[in-house]
Short mmCIF file of N, CA and C in Angstrom, two decimals:
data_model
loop_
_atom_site.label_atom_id
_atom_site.label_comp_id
_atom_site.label_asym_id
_atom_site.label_seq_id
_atom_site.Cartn_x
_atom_site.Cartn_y
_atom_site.Cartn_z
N UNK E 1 0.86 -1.19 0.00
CA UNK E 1 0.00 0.00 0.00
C UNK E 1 0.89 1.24 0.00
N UNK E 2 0.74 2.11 -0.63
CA UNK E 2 1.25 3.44 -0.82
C UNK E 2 0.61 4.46 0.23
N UNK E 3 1.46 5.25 0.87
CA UNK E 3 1.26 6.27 1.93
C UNK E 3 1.47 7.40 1.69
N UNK E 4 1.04 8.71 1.95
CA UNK E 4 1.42 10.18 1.43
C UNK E 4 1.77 10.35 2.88
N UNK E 5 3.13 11.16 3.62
CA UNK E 5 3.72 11.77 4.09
C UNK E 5 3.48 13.00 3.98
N UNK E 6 2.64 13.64 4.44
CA UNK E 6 2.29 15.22 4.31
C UNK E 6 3.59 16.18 5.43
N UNK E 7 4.13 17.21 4.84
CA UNK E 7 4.77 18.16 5.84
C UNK E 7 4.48 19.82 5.53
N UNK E 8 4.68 20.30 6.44
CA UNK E 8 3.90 21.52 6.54
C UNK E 8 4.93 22.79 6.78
N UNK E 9 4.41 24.27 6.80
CA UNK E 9 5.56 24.80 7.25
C UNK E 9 4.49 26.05 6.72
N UNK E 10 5.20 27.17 6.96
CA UNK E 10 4.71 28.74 6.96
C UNK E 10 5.84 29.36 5.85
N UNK E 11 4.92 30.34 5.84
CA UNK E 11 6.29 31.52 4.71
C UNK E 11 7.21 31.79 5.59
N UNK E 12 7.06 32.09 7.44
CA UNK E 12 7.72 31.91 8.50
C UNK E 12 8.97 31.83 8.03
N UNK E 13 8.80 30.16 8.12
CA UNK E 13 9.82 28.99 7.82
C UNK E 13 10.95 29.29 6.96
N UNK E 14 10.19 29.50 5.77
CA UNK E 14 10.99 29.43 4.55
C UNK E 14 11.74 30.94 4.55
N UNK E 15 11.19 31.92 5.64
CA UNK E 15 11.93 33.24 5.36
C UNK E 15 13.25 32.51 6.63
N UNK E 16 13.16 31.73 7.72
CA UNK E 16 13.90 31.47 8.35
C UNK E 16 14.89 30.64 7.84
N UNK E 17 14.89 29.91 6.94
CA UNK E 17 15.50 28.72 5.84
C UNK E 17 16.30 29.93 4.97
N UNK E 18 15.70 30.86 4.40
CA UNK E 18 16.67 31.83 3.79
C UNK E 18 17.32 32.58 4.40
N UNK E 19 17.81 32.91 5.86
CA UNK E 19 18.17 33.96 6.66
C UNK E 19 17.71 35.29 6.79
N UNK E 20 16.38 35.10 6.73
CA UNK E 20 15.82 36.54 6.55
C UNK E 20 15.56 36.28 8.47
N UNK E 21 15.52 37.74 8.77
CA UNK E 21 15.03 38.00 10.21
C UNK E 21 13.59 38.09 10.27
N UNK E 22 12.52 37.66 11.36
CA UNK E 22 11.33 38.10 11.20
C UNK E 22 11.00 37.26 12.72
N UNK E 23 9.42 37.02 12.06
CA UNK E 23 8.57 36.32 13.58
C UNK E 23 9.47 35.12 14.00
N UNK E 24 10.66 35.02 13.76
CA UNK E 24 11.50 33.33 14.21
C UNK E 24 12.77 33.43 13.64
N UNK E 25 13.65 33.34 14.54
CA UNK E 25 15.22 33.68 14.39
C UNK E 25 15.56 33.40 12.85
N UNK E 26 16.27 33.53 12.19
CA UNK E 26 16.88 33.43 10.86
C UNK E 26 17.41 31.87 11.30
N UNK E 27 17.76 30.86 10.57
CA UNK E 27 18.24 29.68 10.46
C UNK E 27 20.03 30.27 9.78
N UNK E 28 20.86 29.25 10.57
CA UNK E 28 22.34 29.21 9.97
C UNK E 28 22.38 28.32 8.73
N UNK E 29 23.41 28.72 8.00
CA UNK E 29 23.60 27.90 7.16
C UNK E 29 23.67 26.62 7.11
N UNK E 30 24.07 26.51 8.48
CA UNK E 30 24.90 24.92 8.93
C UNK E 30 23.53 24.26 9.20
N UNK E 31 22.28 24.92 10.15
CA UNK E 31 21.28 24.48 10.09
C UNK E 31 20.57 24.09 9.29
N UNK E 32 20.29 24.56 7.76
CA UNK E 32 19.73 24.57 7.02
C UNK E 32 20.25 23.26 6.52
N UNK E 33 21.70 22.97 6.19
CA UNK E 33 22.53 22.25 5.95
C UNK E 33 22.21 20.87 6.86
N UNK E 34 21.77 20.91 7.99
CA UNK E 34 21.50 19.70 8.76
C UNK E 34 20.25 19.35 8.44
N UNK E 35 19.02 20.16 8.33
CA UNK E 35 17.70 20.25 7.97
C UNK E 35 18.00 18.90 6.22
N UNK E 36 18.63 19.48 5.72
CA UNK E 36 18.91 18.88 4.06
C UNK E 36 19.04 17.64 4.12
N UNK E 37 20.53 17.50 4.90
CA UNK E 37 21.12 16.27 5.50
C UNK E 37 20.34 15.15 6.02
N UNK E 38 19.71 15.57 7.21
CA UNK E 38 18.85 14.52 7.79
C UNK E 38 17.16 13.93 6.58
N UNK E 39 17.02 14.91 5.66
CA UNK E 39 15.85 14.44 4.75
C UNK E 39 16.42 13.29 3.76
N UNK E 40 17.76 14.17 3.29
CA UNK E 40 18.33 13.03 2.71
C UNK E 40 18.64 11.78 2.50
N UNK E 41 19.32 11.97 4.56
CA UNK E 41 19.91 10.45 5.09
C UNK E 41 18.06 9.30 4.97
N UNK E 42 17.15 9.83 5.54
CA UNK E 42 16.01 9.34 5.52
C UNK E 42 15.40 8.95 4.43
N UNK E 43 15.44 9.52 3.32
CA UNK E 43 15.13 9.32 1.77
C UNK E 43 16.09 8.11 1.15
N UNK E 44 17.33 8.14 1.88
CA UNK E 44 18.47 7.18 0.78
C UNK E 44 17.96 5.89 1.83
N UNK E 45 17.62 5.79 3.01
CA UNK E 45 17.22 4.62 3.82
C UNK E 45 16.09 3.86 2.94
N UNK E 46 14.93 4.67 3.06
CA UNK E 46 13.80 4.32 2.30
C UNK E 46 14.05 3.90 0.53
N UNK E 47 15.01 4.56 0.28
CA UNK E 47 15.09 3.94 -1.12
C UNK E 47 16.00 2.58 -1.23
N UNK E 48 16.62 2.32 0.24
CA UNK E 48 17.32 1.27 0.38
C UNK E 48 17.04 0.07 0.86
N UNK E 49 15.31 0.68 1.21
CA UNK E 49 14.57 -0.86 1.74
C UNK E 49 13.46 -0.83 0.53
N UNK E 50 13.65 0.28 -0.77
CA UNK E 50 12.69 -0.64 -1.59
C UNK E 50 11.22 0.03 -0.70
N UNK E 51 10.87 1.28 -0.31
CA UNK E 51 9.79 1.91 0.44
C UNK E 51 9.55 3.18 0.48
N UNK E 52 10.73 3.99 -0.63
CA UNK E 52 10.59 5.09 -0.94
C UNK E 52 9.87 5.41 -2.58
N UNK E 53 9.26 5.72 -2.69
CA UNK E 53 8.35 6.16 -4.01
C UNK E 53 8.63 7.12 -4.35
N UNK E 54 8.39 8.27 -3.81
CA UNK E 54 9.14 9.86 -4.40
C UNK E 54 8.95 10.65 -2.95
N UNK E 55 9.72 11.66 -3.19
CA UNK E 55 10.04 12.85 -1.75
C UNK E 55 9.96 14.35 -2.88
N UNK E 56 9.58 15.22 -2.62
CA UNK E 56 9.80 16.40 -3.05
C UNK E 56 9.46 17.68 -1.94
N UNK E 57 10.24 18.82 -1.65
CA UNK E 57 9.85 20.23 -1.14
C UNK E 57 9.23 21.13 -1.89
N UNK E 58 8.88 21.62 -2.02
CA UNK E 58 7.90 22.56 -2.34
C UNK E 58 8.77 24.24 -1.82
N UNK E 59 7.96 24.48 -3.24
CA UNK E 59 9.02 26.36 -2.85
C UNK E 59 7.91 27.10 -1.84
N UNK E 60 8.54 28.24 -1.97
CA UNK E 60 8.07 28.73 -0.37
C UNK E 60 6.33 29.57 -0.90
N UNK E 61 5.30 29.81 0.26
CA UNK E 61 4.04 29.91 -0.23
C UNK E 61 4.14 31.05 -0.80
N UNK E 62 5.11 32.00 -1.44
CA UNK E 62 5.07 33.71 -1.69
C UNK E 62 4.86 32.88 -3.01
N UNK E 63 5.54 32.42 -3.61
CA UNK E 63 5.28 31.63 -4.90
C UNK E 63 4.18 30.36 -5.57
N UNK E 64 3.17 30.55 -4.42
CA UNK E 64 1.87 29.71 -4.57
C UNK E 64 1.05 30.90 -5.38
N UNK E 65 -0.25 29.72 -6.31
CA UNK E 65 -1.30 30.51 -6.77
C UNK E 65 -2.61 29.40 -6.36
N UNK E 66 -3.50 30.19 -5.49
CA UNK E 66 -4.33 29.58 -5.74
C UNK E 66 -5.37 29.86 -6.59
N UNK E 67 -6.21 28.96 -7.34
CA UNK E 67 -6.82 28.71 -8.00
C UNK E 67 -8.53 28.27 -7.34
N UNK E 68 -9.55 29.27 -8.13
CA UNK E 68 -11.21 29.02 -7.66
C UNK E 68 -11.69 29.44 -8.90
N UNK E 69 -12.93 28.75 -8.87
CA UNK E 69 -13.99 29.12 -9.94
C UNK E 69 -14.93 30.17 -9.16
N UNK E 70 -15.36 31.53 -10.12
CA UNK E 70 -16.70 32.43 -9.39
C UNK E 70 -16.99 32.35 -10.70
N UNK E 71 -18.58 31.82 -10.74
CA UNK E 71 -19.19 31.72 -12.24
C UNK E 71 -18.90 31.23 -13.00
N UNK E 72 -17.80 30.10 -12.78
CA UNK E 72 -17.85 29.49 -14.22
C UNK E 72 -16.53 29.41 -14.15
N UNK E 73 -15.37 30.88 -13.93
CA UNK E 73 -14.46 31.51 -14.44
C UNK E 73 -13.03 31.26 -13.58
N UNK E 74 -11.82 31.41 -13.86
CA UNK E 74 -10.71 30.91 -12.88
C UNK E 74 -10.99 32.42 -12.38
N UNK E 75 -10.28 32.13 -10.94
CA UNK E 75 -10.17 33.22 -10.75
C UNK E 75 -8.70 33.02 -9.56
N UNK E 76 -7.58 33.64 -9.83
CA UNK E 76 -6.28 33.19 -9.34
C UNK E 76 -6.02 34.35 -8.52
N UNK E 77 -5.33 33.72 -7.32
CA UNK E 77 -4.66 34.51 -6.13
C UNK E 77 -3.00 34.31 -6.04
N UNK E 78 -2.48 35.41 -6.09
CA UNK E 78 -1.28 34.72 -5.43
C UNK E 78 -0.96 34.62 -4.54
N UNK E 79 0.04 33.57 -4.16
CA UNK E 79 0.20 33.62 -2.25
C UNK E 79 1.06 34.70 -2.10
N UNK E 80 1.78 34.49 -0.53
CA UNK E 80 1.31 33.84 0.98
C UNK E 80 -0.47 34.32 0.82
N UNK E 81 -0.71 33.58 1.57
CA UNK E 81 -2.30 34.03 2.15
C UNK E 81 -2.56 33.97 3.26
N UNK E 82 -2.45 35.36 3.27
CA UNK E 82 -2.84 35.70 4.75
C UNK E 82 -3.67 35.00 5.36
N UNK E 83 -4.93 34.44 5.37
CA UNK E 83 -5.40 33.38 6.04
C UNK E 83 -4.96 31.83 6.77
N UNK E 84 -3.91 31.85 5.90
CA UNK E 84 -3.83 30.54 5.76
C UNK E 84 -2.09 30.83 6.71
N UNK E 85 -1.97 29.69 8.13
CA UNK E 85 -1.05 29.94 9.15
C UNK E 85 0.16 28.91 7.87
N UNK E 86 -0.20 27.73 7.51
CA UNK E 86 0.50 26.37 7.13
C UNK E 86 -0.21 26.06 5.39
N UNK E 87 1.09 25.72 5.19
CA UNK E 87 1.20 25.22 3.79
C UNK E 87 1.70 23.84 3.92
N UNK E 88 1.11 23.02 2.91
CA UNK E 88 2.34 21.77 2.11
C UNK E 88 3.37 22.64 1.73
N UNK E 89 4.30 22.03 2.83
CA UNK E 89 5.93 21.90 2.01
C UNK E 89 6.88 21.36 1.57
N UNK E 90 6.02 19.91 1.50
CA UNK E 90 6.68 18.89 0.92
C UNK E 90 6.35 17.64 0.88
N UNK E 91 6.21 16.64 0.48
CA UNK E 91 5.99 15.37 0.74
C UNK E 91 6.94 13.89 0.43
N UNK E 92 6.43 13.32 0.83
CA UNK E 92 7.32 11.63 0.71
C UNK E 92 6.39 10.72 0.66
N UNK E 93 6.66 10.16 -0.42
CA UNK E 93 5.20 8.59 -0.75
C UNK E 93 6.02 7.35 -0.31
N UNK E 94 5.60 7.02 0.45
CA UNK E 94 6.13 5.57 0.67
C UNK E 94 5.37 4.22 0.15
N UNK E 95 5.74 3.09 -0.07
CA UNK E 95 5.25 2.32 -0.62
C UNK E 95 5.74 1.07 0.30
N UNK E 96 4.64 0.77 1.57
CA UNK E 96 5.09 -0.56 2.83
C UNK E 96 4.27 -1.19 3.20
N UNK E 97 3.97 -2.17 4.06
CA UNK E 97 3.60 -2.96 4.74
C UNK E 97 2.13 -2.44 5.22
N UNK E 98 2.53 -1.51 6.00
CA UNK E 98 1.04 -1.22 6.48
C UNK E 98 0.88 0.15 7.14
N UNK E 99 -0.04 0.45 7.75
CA UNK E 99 -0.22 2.25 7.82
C UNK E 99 0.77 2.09 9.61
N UNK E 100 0.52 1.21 9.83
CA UNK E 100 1.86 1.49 11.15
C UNK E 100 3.28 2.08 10.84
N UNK E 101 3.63 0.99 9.95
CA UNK E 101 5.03 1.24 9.67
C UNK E 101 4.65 2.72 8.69
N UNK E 102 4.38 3.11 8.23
CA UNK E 102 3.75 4.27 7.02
C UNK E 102 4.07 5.75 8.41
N UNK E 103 3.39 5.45 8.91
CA UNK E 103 3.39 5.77 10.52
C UNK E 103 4.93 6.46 11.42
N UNK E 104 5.40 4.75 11.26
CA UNK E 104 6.72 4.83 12.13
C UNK E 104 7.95 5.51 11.40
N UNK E 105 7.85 5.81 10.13
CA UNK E 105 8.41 6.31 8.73
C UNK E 105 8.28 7.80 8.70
N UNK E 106 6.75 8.40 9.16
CA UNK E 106 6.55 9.91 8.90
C UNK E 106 6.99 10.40 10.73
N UNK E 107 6.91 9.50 11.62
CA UNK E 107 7.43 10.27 12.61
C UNK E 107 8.67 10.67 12.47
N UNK E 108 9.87 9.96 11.31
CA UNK E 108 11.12 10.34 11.33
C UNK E 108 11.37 11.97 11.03
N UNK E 109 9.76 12.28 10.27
CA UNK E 109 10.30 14.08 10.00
C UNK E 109 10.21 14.91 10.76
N UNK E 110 9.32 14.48 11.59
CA UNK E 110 8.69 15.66 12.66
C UNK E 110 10.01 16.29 12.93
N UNK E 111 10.00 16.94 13.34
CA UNK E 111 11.04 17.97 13.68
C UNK E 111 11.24 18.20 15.02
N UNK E 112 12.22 17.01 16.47
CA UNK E 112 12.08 17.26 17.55
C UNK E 112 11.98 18.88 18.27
N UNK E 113 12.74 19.29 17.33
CA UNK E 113 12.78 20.91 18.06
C UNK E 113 11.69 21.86 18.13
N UNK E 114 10.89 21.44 17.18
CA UNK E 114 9.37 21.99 17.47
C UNK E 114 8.52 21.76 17.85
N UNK E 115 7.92 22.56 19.32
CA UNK E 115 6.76 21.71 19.96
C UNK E 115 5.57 22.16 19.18
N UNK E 116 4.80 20.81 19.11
CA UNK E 116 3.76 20.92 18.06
C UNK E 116 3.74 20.43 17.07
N UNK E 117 4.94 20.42 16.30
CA UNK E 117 5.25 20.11 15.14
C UNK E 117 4.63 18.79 14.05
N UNK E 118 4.17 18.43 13.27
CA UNK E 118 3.50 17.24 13.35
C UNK E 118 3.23 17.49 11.51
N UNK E 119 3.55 15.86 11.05
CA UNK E 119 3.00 15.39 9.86
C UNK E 119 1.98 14.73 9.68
N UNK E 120 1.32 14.41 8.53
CA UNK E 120 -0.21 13.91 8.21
C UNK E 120 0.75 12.96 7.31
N UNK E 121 -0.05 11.52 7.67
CA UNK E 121 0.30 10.62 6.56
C UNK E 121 -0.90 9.85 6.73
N UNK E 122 -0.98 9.59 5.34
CA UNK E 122 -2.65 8.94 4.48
C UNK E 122 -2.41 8.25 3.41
N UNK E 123 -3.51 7.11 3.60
CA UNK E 123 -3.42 6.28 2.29
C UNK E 123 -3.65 6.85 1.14
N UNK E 124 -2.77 6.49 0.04
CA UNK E 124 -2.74 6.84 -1.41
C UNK E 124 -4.07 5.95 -2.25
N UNK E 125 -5.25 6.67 -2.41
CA UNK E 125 -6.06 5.88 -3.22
C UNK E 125 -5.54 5.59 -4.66
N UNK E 126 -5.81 4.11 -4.58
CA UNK E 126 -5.90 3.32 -5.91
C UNK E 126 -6.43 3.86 -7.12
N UNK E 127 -8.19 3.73 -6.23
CA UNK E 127 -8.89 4.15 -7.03
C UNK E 127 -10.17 4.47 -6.66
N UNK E 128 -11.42 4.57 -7.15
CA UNK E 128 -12.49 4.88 -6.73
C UNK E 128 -13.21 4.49 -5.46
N UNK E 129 -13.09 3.32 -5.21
CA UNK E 129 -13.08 2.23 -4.30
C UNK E 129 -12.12 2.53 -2.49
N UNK E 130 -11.47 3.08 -2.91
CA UNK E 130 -10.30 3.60 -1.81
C UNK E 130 -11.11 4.57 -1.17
N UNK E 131 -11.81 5.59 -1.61
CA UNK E 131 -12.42 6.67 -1.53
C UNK E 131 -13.69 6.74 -0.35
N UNK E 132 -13.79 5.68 0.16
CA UNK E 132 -14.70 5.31 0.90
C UNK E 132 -15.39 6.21 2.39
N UNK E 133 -14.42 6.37 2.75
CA UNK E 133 -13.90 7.05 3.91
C UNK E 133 -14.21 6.11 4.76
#
């Protein structure tokens, strides 16, 4: 069964990931650099048991558009959005055993240093049938 690894993060984040100063200290290089490191080391594991499917980050939300219909018609926003605290900033599909281990896999991202901090991982529907709730 295939698992989506959801991770999250703010424009916050990503201004702290670039060294910008703001609501949360600027990140060091070296940090950023460990941040990389440890996704990595976790990604080359999973591709080494045959349980990694794909991983990607996502650019930061200033460079999101969202997308709605009024009448019919697109009608596009660009980000950040102010409403909105958390974005997808990335994900990892795993492909294992069962939603435990799927589980024991997405706790590796959480991020001990943040209290709160927390990923969503969910089954990847097949197909129509999956959809069940």
């Amino acid at each position: 069964m295939k698992y989506m690894i959801m991770l999250y993060g703010s424009q916050r984040d990503y201004d702290a990931m670039a060294g910008r100063p703001g609501a949360q200290p600027p990140m060091t290089p070296e940090q950023v650099a460990a941040m990389h490191e440890h996704m990595a080391a976790v990604h080359q594991e999973l591709a080494e048991s045959g349980e990694l499917v794909d991983g990607q980050g996502l650019t930061a939300p200033v460079h999101a558009r969202r997308v709605r219909l009024r009448q019919g018609a697109p009608v596009v926003t660009d980000g950040p959005y102010p409403e909105t605290q958390e974005v997808l900033a990335g994900f990892t599909v795993v492909d294992c055993v069962s939603f435990d281990r799927a589980t024991e896999i997405a706790a590796r991202f959480v991020d001990p240093d943040t209290e709160g901090g927390y990923v969503d991982v969910r089954p990847v529907a097949d197909g129509v049938d999956d959809l069940d709730g």
